């Protein structure tokens, strides 16, 4: 538990930033543009295949310079170096944090020579298995090629590959269909199995621990289904697994050669780069998976070596700090203008909120400021017709990230052009708003009676100054998706160092898990004398009545 740093609020520059926030709160974003015609040049950065346009943030050059000072004052550089050296920066679990080692190219020795060797060996095994399944050389118990791959996992063992397979759908032709089942109630599994042919179905149990209730339960149900259809002997040839828990894989009957390793230095929400990504590798093929890793590594190198001024993850993280801690914007809406990225905000929810949803610092003392934003979002155009009204005129305010590929993910550039226009239109409208004079002039042109005109004006005013970042890229391809995920991972690290918290543990989640294991027998058999809190007992009475 030796890791420490200087939390942002204890630095001198924090107070200066507070003063600048007060100053800028009085300046609409529109005015910032009017004052500085070079605002785009000043606040946009093109690096590592991504263009980040921060010009619609409610900040100026003074604030940006102070935020860069803040990164130094909290020791961001030292923490990055410690992470890359494999120091145990996840202090409460006493673990190294080396997802960057998973995407290294041969010879990079990230995490040390031994870790590099282990990573390469396991990557080769996993990719050869994935290619075998994809091409049909690895076959089922009836010698049939697999047509359906069902990943059974939850949290980081589901969200990463599920999001990425969807995002890279354009690269999946010729591959078996991949489904991702996570929920405990069994309904999604039932839906997937309804049309599944057991002879051509491969299950992948993805669980670092192999103890997670949801995954255990769904895996057991899938196993029961398979053995009822094809017999117990068929089970090993239809079940692969990714886990650190060998005894559990033995007990379950996973084929000895279809098991892939995980390591305690890979957090669940950082694990898509490991063999947890095997379903992604099956879907997009080995070379595309390597390109995905390559994109992540490119962003790693950029983050590790680039001065803050040009450092995309650091800037994205510092923009978040500015919005959360100084602009009082506790939520971030993530809005992809590419339907293939429709699971991206769900993915980011775990990455950001499980990492930085903390209230104590590394030394166990209470944090001195707000931590993680609440992350939410939907594909942009859909969101425009649902919750954008609140973004424009609601009293709750949010910061926004627009994700924008220039090229269509499905070859329909004409329609992607409209998505691009929509994204720019919303970013502009939300930044600049529409003031009363403009509304008045508009209404006057419609020759409305004066009383009606006056009554309408306040309803049509859009205050603007909703800050946003546009993250633009050429195309949602494997390398770019790798860069995007790594961008957000390192932005999360940046924020955690400013707040002085451990971004790599998740103790809060454990409490609910423990209680659920205790309560499950009481729900199953309310009269069985199993312990449950009094308030739950009352609910159980109704459960019992309505279940009959
Ligand atoms: O939700 C808590 C958590 O531990 C996540 O961090 C993790 O991604 C998920 O559960 C699944 O864990 P496992 O891979 O061990 O089943």
Coordinates of C-alpha atoms and ligand atoms in Angstrom, one line a residue:
X1 CA 0.0 0.0 0.0
X2 CA 3.0 2.3 -0.6
X3 CA 1.6 4.2 -3.6
X4 CA 0.7 7.7 -2.9
X5 CA 0.3 11.0 -4.7
X6 CA -0.7 14.5 -4.2
X7 CA -4.4 14.7 -4.8
X8 CA -5.6 17.6 -7.0
X9 CA -7.5 19.5 -4.4
X10 CA -4.4 19.8 -2.2
X11 CA -2.4 21.5 -5.0
X12 CA -2.0 25.2 -5.4
X13 CA -3.2 25.1 -8.9
X14 CA -6.6 23.7 -7.9
X15 CA -7.5 27.0 -6.1
X16 CA -6.4 28.9 -9.2
X17 CA -8.6 26.7 -11.4
X18 CA -11.5 27.3 -9.1
X19 CA -11.1 31.1 -9.6
X20 CA -10.9 30.6 -13.4
X21 CA -14.1 28.5 -13.3
X22 CA -15.9 31.4 -11.6
X23 CA -14.6 33.7 -14.3
X24 CA -15.5 31.4 -17.2
X25 CA -19.0 30.5 -15.8
X26 CA -19.9 34.0 -16.8
X27 CA -18.7 33.6 -20.4
X28 CA -20.9 31.7 -22.8
X29 CA -19.0 29.3 -25.1
X30 CA -20.3 31.3 -28.1
X31 CA -18.5 34.3 -26.8
X32 CA -15.3 32.3 -26.4
X33 CA -15.5 31.6 -30.2
X34 CA -16.2 35.2 -31.0
X35 CA -13.2 36.3 -29.0
X36 CA -10.8 33.9 -30.7
X37 CA -11.2 33.0 -34.4
X38 CA -8.3 30.5 -34.0
X39 CA -10.1 28.5 -31.3
X40 CA -10.3 25.3 -33.3
X41 CA -6.6 25.4 -34.1
X42 CA -5.8 26.1 -30.4
X43 CA -8.0 23.4 -28.9
X44 CA -8.0 20.5 -31.4
X45 CA -5.3 17.8 -31.6
X46 CA -4.7 15.2 -34.3
X47 CA -2.6 12.3 -33.0
X48 CA -2.5 8.6 -33.4
X49 CA -5.2 8.5 -36.0
X50 CA -7.8 10.5 -33.9
X51 CA -8.8 14.1 -34.1
X52 CA -10.0 15.4 -30.7
X53 CA -11.8 18.8 -31.0
X54 CA -11.9 20.4 -27.5
X55 CA -12.9 23.8 -28.8
X56 CA -16.4 23.6 -27.5
X57 CA -15.3 23.0 -23.9
X58 CA -15.9 26.0 -21.7
X59 CA -12.2 26.7 -21.1
X60 CA -9.5 28.9 -22.5
X61 CA -5.7 28.7 -22.9
X62 CA -5.1 29.8 -19.3
X63 CA -7.3 27.0 -18.0
X64 CA -5.7 24.5 -20.2
X65 CA -2.2 25.5 -19.1
X66 CA -3.3 25.2 -15.5
X67 CA -4.8 21.8 -16.1
X68 CA -1.5 20.7 -17.6
X69 CA 0.3 22.0 -14.4
X70 CA -2.2 20.0 -12.4
X71 CA -1.2 16.8 -14.2
X72 CA 2.4 17.5 -13.1
X73 CA 1.4 18.5 -9.6
X74 CA -0.5 15.3 -8.9
X75 CA 2.4 13.1 -10.3
X76 CA 0.7 11.7 -13.4
X77 CA 4.0 11.0 -15.1
X78 CA 5.3 9.1 -12.2
X79 CA 2.2 7.0 -12.0
X80 CA 2.3 6.2 -15.7
X81 CA 5.9 5.1 -15.3
X82 CA 5.1 3.0 -12.3
X83 CA 2.2 1.3 -14.1
X84 CA 4.5 0.4 -17.1
X85 CA 7.2 -0.9 -14.7
X86 CA 4.6 -3.3 -13.3
X87 CA 4.6 -1.8 -9.8
X88 CA 1.6 -2.7 -7.7
X89 CA -0.4 0.5 -8.4
X90 CA -3.6 -1.4 -7.5
X91 CA -2.7 -1.0 -3.9
X92 CA -5.8 -2.4 -2.2
X93 CA -5.5 -5.7 -4.1
X94 CA -1.7 -5.5 -4.1
X95 CA -1.6 -6.1 -7.9
X96 CA 0.3 -4.8 -10.9
X97 CA -1.9 -3.2 -13.6
X98 CA -0.5 -4.4 -16.9
X99 CA -3.2 -4.4 -19.5
X100 CA -0.7 -2.4 -21.6
X101 CA 1.4 -5.6 -21.6
X102 CA -1.4 -7.5 -23.4
X103 CA -1.3 -5.4 -26.5
X104 CA 2.5 -5.1 -26.8
X105 CA 4.2 -6.3 -30.0
X106 CA 6.9 -9.0 -29.8
X107 CA 10.1 -7.7 -28.3
X108 CA 8.6 -4.8 -26.4
X109 CA 9.2 -6.4 -23.0
X110 CA 6.4 -4.4 -21.3
X111 CA 6.0 -5.8 -17.8
X112 CA 9.4 -7.6 -18.1
X113 CA 10.6 -10.4 -20.3
X114 CA 8.7 -13.2 -18.4
X115 CA 5.3 -11.4 -18.7
X116 CA 6.0 -10.7 -22.4
X117 CA 6.8 -14.3 -23.0
X118 CA 3.6 -15.5 -21.2
X119 CA 1.5 -13.0 -23.1
X120 CA 2.9 -14.0 -26.5
X121 CA 2.5 -17.7 -25.8
X122 CA -1.1 -17.3 -24.7
X123 CA -1.9 -14.9 -27.5
X124 CA -0.6 -17.4 -30.1
X125 CA -2.6 -20.3 -28.5
X126 CA -5.7 -18.2 -28.4
X127 CA -5.4 -16.9 -31.9
X128 CA -4.8 -20.3 -33.3
X129 CA -7.8 -21.6 -31.5
X130 CA -9.9 -18.7 -32.8
X131 CA -8.7 -19.2 -36.4
X132 CA -9.5 -22.9 -36.0
X133 CA -13.0 -22.2 -34.9
X134 CA -13.4 -19.5 -37.6
X135 CA -12.2 -21.6 -40.4
X136 CA -13.9 -24.8 -39.3
X137 CA -10.8 -26.9 -38.7
X138 CA -11.8 -27.1 -35.0
X139 CA -15.0 -29.0 -35.0
X140 CA -17.7 -30.1 -32.7
X141 CA -18.4 -33.5 -31.1
X142 CA -20.2 -34.5 -34.3
X143 CA -17.4 -33.2 -36.5
X144 CA -19.5 -30.2 -37.6
X145 CA -17.9 -26.7 -38.0
X146 CA -19.2 -24.3 -35.4
X147 CA -21.8 -21.8 -36.6
X148 CA -22.7 -20.2 -33.3
X149 CA -20.4 -19.0 -30.6
X150 CA -22.0 -18.1 -27.3
X151 CA -19.8 -16.1 -24.9
X152 CA -21.1 -16.6 -21.3
X153 CA -19.7 -13.9 -19.1
X154 CA -20.6 -10.6 -17.4
X155 CA -19.0 -7.2 -16.7
X156 CA -15.6 -7.0 -18.2
X157 CA -15.9 -10.6 -19.4
X158 CA -18.9 -9.6 -21.6
X159 CA -19.0 -5.9 -22.3
X160 CA -15.6 -5.6 -24.1
X161 CA -16.0 -8.4 -26.6
X162 CA -19.7 -7.8 -27.0
X163 CA -19.2 -4.1 -27.8
X164 CA -16.2 -4.8 -30.1
X165 CA -17.9 -7.6 -32.1
X166 CA -20.8 -5.3 -32.7
X167 CA -18.5 -2.4 -33.6
X168 CA -16.5 -4.5 -36.0
X169 CA -19.4 -6.3 -37.6
X170 CA -18.1 -5.3 -41.0
X171 CA -15.1 -7.5 -40.4
X172 CA -17.0 -10.6 -39.4
X173 CA -18.0 -12.1 -42.7
X174 CA -17.5 -15.9 -42.9
X175 CA -17.2 -16.2 -39.2
X176 CA -19.7 -18.1 -36.9
X177 CA -22.3 -15.8 -35.4
X178 CA -21.3 -14.6 -31.9
X179 CA -23.8 -14.1 -29.1
X180 CA -23.1 -12.7 -25.7
X181 CA -25.2 -13.9 -22.7
X182 CA -24.7 -12.3 -19.3
X183 CA -28.0 -11.9 -17.4
X184 CA -28.9 -14.1 -14.4
X185 CA -32.5 -14.6 -15.2
X186 CA -31.7 -17.0 -18.1
X187 CA -34.0 -15.4 -20.6
X188 CA -31.4 -14.3 -23.0
X189 CA -29.7 -17.7 -22.9
X190 CA -33.1 -19.3 -23.6
X191 CA -33.7 -16.9 -26.5
X192 CA -30.2 -17.7 -28.0
X193 CA -30.7 -21.5 -27.5
X194 CA -34.2 -21.4 -29.0
X195 CA -32.7 -21.4 -32.5
X196 CA -29.3 -22.9 -31.7
X197 CA -28.2 -26.2 -33.2
X198 CA -26.3 -28.0 -30.5
X199 CA -24.1 -29.8 -33.0
X200 CA -22.7 -26.5 -34.3
X201 CA -22.7 -24.5 -31.0
X202 CA -19.6 -23.6 -29.1
X203 CA -19.8 -22.0 -25.6
X204 CA -17.0 -19.9 -24.2
X205 CA -17.2 -19.4 -20.5
X206 CA -15.4 -16.1 -19.8
X207 CA -14.8 -15.6 -16.2
X208 CA -11.6 -14.5 -14.6
X209 CA -12.6 -16.0 -11.3
X210 CA -15.1 -18.7 -12.6
X211 CA -17.0 -17.9 -9.4
X212 CA -19.3 -15.1 -10.7
X213 CA -22.9 -16.2 -9.9
X214 CA -24.4 -15.0 -13.3
X215 CA -21.7 -16.8 -15.3
X216 CA -21.7 -20.0 -13.3
X217 CA -25.5 -20.2 -13.5
X218 CA -25.7 -19.6 -17.2
X219 CA -22.7 -21.9 -17.9
X220 CA -24.4 -24.7 -15.9
X221 CA -27.7 -24.2 -17.8
X222 CA -25.9 -24.2 -21.2
X223 CA -24.0 -27.4 -20.1
X224 CA -27.3 -29.1 -19.1
X225 CA -28.9 -28.1 -22.5
X226 CA -25.9 -29.4 -24.4
X227 CA -25.6 -32.7 -22.6
X228 CA -29.4 -33.3 -22.8
X229 CA -29.1 -32.9 -26.6
X230 CA -25.8 -34.6 -27.4
X231 CA -24.9 -36.5 -24.3
X232 CA -22.4 -35.8 -21.4
X233 CA -19.5 -37.0 -23.5
X234 CA -19.9 -34.2 -26.0
X235 CA -19.5 -31.4 -23.3
X236 CA -15.7 -30.9 -23.6
X237 CA -15.8 -30.4 -27.3
X238 CA -18.4 -27.7 -27.0
X239 CA -17.0 -25.7 -24.1
X240 CA -14.0 -23.4 -24.1
X241 CA -13.1 -21.2 -21.1
X242 CA -11.0 -18.2 -20.1
X243 CA -10.1 -18.1 -16.4
X244 CA -7.4 -18.1 -13.8
X245 CA -9.3 -20.8 -12.0
X246 CA -8.1 -24.2 -13.2
X247 CA -9.8 -26.4 -10.6
X248 CA -13.2 -24.9 -11.6
X249 CA -12.5 -25.5 -15.3
X250 CA -11.5 -29.1 -14.5
X251 CA -14.7 -29.6 -12.5
X252 CA -16.9 -28.1 -15.2
X253 CA -15.3 -30.3 -17.9
X254 CA -13.7 -27.7 -20.2
X255 CA -11.6 -29.3 -22.9
X256 CA -8.0 -29.1 -21.7
X257 CA -6.8 -27.5 -25.0
X258 CA -9.7 -25.0 -25.1
X259 CA -8.7 -23.2 -21.9
X260 CA -7.0 -19.9 -21.9
X261 CA -5.2 -18.1 -19.2
X262 CA -5.9 -14.8 -17.4
X263 CA -3.6 -13.2 -14.8
X264 CA -4.4 -11.2 -11.7
X265 CA -2.6 -8.2 -13.2
X266 CA -5.5 -7.8 -15.7
X267 CA -8.6 -6.1 -14.3
X268 CA -11.9 -7.4 -15.7
X269 CA -12.8 -4.1 -17.3
X270 CA -9.4 -4.0 -19.0
X271 CA -9.5 -7.6 -20.3
X272 CA -10.8 -7.5 -23.8
X273 CA -7.2 -7.5 -25.0
X274 CA -6.5 -10.8 -23.3
X275 CA -8.0 -14.2 -24.1
X276 CA -11.3 -12.8 -22.9
X277 CA -11.3 -11.4 -26.4
X278 CA -11.4 -14.9 -28.0
X279 CA -14.9 -14.4 -29.2
X280 CA -13.8 -11.2 -30.9
X281 CA -10.8 -13.0 -32.4
X282 CA -13.2 -15.7 -33.8
X283 CA -15.5 -13.0 -35.2
X284 CA -12.9 -10.8 -36.9
X285 CA -10.0 -13.2 -37.4
X286 CA -6.5 -13.3 -36.0
X287 CA -5.0 -10.5 -38.2
X288 CA -7.8 -8.1 -37.4
X289 CA -7.4 -8.9 -33.7
X290 CA -3.7 -8.2 -33.9
X291 CA -4.5 -4.9 -35.6
X292 CA -6.9 -4.1 -32.7
X293 CA -4.1 -4.8 -30.2
X294 CA -1.8 -2.7 -32.4
X295 CA -4.1 0.3 -32.2
X296 CA -4.2 0.0 -28.4
X297 CA -0.4 -0.2 -28.3
X298 CA -0.1 2.9 -30.5
X299 CA -2.3 4.8 -28.0
X300 CA -0.2 3.4 -25.1
X301 CA 3.0 4.7 -26.6
X302 CA 1.4 8.0 -27.4
X303 CA 0.2 8.3 -23.8
X304 CA 3.5 7.2 -22.3
X305 CA 5.8 9.5 -24.3
X306 CA 3.8 12.6 -25.4
X307 CA 3.9 15.9 -23.5
X308 CA 0.6 16.7 -21.9
X309 CA -0.1 19.5 -24.3
X310 CA -0.5 17.0 -27.2
X311 CA -1.4 13.9 -25.1
X312 CA -4.9 12.8 -26.1
X313 CA -5.8 10.6 -23.1
X314 CA -4.3 13.1 -20.6
X315 CA -6.3 16.0 -22.3
X316 CA -9.5 14.0 -22.4
X317 CA -9.0 13.1 -18.7
X318 CA -8.2 16.7 -17.7
X319 CA -11.3 17.9 -19.7
X320 CA -13.4 15.5 -17.6
X321 CA -11.8 16.8 -14.4
X322 CA -12.5 20.4 -15.5
X323 CA -16.2 19.6 -16.2
X324 CA -16.8 17.4 -13.1
X325 CA -14.8 19.4 -10.5
X326 CA -15.0 23.0 -11.8
X327 CA -18.0 23.3 -14.1
X328 CA -20.2 21.2 -11.9
X329 CA -21.2 18.8 -14.6
X330 CA -21.4 15.4 -12.9
X331 CA -22.5 13.4 -15.9
X332 CA -21.1 12.6 -19.3
X333 CA -23.2 11.6 -22.3
X334 CA -21.4 9.5 -24.8
X335 CA -22.9 9.8 -28.2
X336 CA -21.6 7.7 -31.1
X337 CA -22.6 8.7 -34.6
X338 CA -22.1 5.2 -35.9
X339 CA -24.7 2.6 -35.0
X340 CA -22.0 -0.1 -34.9
X341 CA -20.8 1.6 -31.8
X342 CA -24.1 1.3 -30.0
X343 CA -22.7 -0.7 -27.1
X344 CA -19.8 1.8 -26.6
X345 CA -21.4 3.8 -23.8
X346 CA -22.4 0.6 -21.9
X347 CA -18.8 -0.4 -22.2
X348 CA -17.5 2.9 -21.0
X349 CA -20.0 2.8 -18.0
X350 CA -18.1 -0.1 -16.6
X351 CA -14.6 1.2 -17.5
X352 CA -15.2 4.6 -16.0
X353 CA -17.7 4.0 -13.2
X354 CA -16.3 0.8 -11.9
X355 CA -12.8 2.3 -12.0
X356 CA -13.4 5.7 -10.6
X357 CA -16.6 5.4 -8.6
X358 CA -14.7 5.8 -5.4
X359 CA -15.1 7.9 -2.3
X360 CA -11.8 7.3 -0.5
X361 CA -8.2 8.0 -1.6
X362 CA -5.3 5.7 -1.8
X363 CA -4.6 6.3 1.9
X364 CA -8.2 5.5 2.9
X365 CA -9.1 9.1 3.7
X366 CA -12.3 10.6 2.1
X367 CA -11.8 12.1 -1.3
X368 CA -11.7 15.9 -1.4
X369 CA -13.8 16.4 -4.5
X370 CA -16.3 14.7 -6.8
X371 CA -15.0 11.6 -8.6
X372 CA -16.3 9.7 -11.6
X373 CA -18.9 11.2 -13.8
X374 CA -22.1 9.2 -14.4
X375 CA -21.7 7.9 -17.9
X376 CA -24.6 7.4 -20.1
X377 CA -25.5 7.5 -23.8
X378 CA -27.0 6.1 -26.9
X379 CA -26.2 6.4 -30.7
X380 CA -26.4 10.0 -31.5
X381 CA -29.4 10.3 -33.9
X382 CA -31.5 8.1 -31.7
X383 CA -30.6 10.1 -28.7
X384 CA -31.5 13.4 -30.5
X385 CA -35.1 12.1 -30.7
X386 CA -35.2 11.0 -27.1
X387 CA -33.2 12.8 -24.4
X388 CA -31.5 15.6 -26.3
X389 CA -34.4 17.9 -25.3
X390 CA -33.0 17.7 -21.8
X391 CA -29.5 18.4 -23.0
X392 CA -30.6 21.5 -24.8
X393 CA -33.0 23.0 -22.3
X394 CA -33.2 20.9 -19.2
X395 CA -32.1 22.1 -15.8
X396 CA -29.9 19.0 -15.4
X397 CA -26.7 19.6 -17.4
X398 CA -24.2 17.2 -18.9
X399 CA -20.9 17.2 -20.6
X400 CA -20.8 15.4 -24.0
X401 CA -18.5 13.2 -26.0
X402 CA -19.4 12.8 -29.7
X403 CA -17.7 9.8 -31.4
X404 CA -17.6 10.3 -35.1
X405 CA -16.2 8.1 -37.9
X406 CA -16.0 9.8 -41.2
X407 CA -16.4 6.7 -43.3
X408 CA -19.5 4.6 -43.1
X409 CA -19.3 1.3 -41.2
X410 CA -21.6 -0.4 -43.7
X411 CA -20.6 1.2 -47.0
X412 CA -23.5 3.7 -47.0
X413 CA -21.5 6.9 -47.2
X414 CA -24.5 9.0 -48.2
X415 CA -26.3 8.1 -45.0
X416 CA -23.1 8.5 -42.9
X417 CA -22.8 12.0 -44.4
X418 CA -26.1 12.8 -42.7
X419 CA -24.8 11.3 -39.4
X420 CA -21.8 13.6 -39.7
X421 CA -24.0 16.6 -40.4
X422 CA -26.2 15.6 -37.4
X423 CA -23.2 15.4 -35.1
X424 CA -21.8 18.8 -36.1
X425 CA -25.3 20.4 -35.9
X426 CA -25.8 19.1 -32.4
X427 CA -22.3 20.1 -31.2
X428 CA -22.8 23.6 -32.6
X429 CA -26.4 24.0 -31.3
X430 CA -25.4 22.8 -27.8
X431 CA -22.4 25.0 -27.7
X432 CA -23.8 28.2 -29.1
X433 CA -27.5 27.9 -28.2
X434 CA -30.1 30.3 -29.4
X435 CA -30.5 33.6 -27.6
X436 CA -33.7 35.6 -27.1
X437 CA -32.8 38.2 -29.9
X438 CA -32.5 35.5 -32.5
X439 CA -35.7 33.8 -31.4
X440 CA -37.5 37.2 -31.4
X441 CA -36.3 38.0 -35.0
X442 CA -37.4 34.6 -36.1
X443 CA -40.9 34.9 -34.6
X444 CA -41.2 38.4 -36.0
X445 CA -40.7 37.1 -39.5
X446 CA -43.7 34.8 -38.9
X447 CA -45.9 37.9 -38.1
X448 CA -47.2 36.5 -34.8
X449 CA -49.4 38.6 -32.6
X450 CA -47.1 40.4 -30.1
X451 CA -48.6 38.7 -27.0
X452 CA -48.1 35.3 -28.5
X453 CA -44.6 36.2 -29.6
X454 CA -43.6 37.3 -26.1
X455 CA -45.1 34.2 -24.6
X456 CA -43.2 31.9 -26.9
X457 CA -39.7 33.5 -26.6
X458 CA -38.6 31.9 -23.2
X459 CA -39.7 28.5 -24.5
X460 CA -37.6 28.7 -27.6
X461 CA -34.4 30.1 -26.0
X462 CA -31.6 27.5 -25.9
X463 CA -29.0 28.6 -23.4
X464 CA -26.1 26.8 -25.1
X465 CA -22.7 26.4 -23.4
X466 CA -23.2 22.7 -23.1
X467 CA -19.6 21.6 -23.5
X468 CA -18.5 18.8 -25.7
X469 CA -15.6 17.0 -27.2
X470 CA -15.7 15.6 -30.7
X471 CA -13.7 12.5 -31.1
X472 CA -13.3 12.0 -34.9
X473 CA -11.6 9.2 -36.8
X474 CA -11.4 7.9 -40.3
X475 CA -13.4 4.7 -39.7
X476 CA -14.5 2.2 -37.1
X477 CA -11.8 -0.4 -38.0
X478 CA -10.0 -2.8 -35.6
X479 CA -6.9 -0.5 -35.1
X480 CA -9.1 2.5 -34.5
X481 CA -11.3 0.7 -32.0
X482 CA -8.2 -0.3 -30.2
X483 CA -7.0 3.3 -30.1
X484 CA -10.4 4.5 -28.9
X485 CA -10.6 2.0 -26.0
X486 CA -7.0 2.7 -24.9
X487 CA -7.8 6.5 -25.1
X488 CA -10.6 6.2 -22.6
X489 CA -8.6 3.7 -20.4
X490 CA -5.8 6.2 -20.0
X491 CA -8.2 9.1 -19.5
X492 CA -9.7 7.1 -16.6
X493 CA -6.2 6.7 -15.2
X494 CA -5.5 10.4 -15.6
X495 CA -8.7 11.3 -13.6
X496 CA -7.9 8.8 -10.9
X497 CA -4.5 10.2 -10.3
X498 CA -6.0 13.7 -10.0
X499 CA -8.5 12.5 -7.5
X500 CA -5.9 10.3 -5.6
X501 CA -7.9 7.1 -5.9
X502 CA -7.3 3.5 -6.9
X503 CA -8.9 3.0 -10.3
X504 CA -8.3 -0.7 -10.4
X505 CA -10.2 -2.2 -7.5
X506 CA -14.0 -2.5 -7.1
X507 CA -14.8 -3.4 -3.5
X508 CA -18.3 -1.9 -3.6
X509 CA -19.5 -4.5 -6.1
X510 CA -18.5 -7.3 -3.7
X511 CA -21.0 -6.4 -1.0
X512 CA -24.0 -6.9 -3.3
X513 CA -22.5 -10.2 -4.6
X514 CA -22.0 -11.5 -1.1
X515 CA -25.6 -10.6 0.0
X516 CA -27.0 -12.2 -3.1
X517 CA -25.3 -15.5 -2.3
X518 CA -26.8 -15.3 1.2
X519 CA -30.3 -14.5 0.0
X520 CA -30.6 -16.9 -2.8
X521 CA -31.5 -19.9 -0.6
X522 CA -34.2 -17.7 1.2
X523 CA -35.7 -16.8 -2.1
X524 CA -35.7 -20.4 -3.3
X525 CA -37.3 -21.6 -0.1
X526 CA -38.8 -18.8 2.1
X527 CA -40.0 -21.3 4.7
X528 CA -36.7 -23.0 5.0
X529 CA -35.5 -20.9 7.9
X530 CA -32.7 -19.3 5.9
X531 CA -31.6 -16.0 7.3
X532 CA -32.7 -12.8 5.6
X533 CA -33.2 -9.2 6.8
X534 CA -36.6 -8.4 8.2
X535 CA -37.5 -6.0 5.4
X536 CA -36.7 -8.7 2.8
X537 CA -38.7 -11.3 4.7
X538 CA -41.8 -9.1 4.1
X539 CA -41.1 -9.0 0.4
X540 CA -40.5 -12.8 0.3
X541 CA -44.0 -13.4 1.6
X542 CA -45.4 -11.7 -1.5
X543 CA -42.8 -13.4 -3.8
X544 CA -44.1 -16.7 -2.4
X545 CA -47.7 -15.8 -2.9
X546 CA -47.3 -14.5 -6.5
X547 CA -44.9 -17.3 -7.5
X548 CA -47.6 -20.0 -7.0
Ligands
LIG1 O1 -18.7 -6.6 -11.5 C1 -17.5 -7.0 -10.8 C2 -16.6 -7.8 -11.6 O2 -15.6 -8.3 -10.7 C3 -16.0 -7.1 -12.8 O3 -14.9 -6.3 -12.4 C4 -15.7 -8.2 -13.7 O4 -15.5 -7.7 -15.0 C5 -17.0 -9.0 -13.6 O5 -17.3 -8.9 -12.2 C6 -16.9 -10.4 -14.0 O6 -15.9 -11.1 -13.2 P1 -15.4 -12.5 -13.7 O7 -14.7 -12.4 -15.0 O8 -14.5 -13.0 -12.6 O9 -16.6 -13.5 -13.9

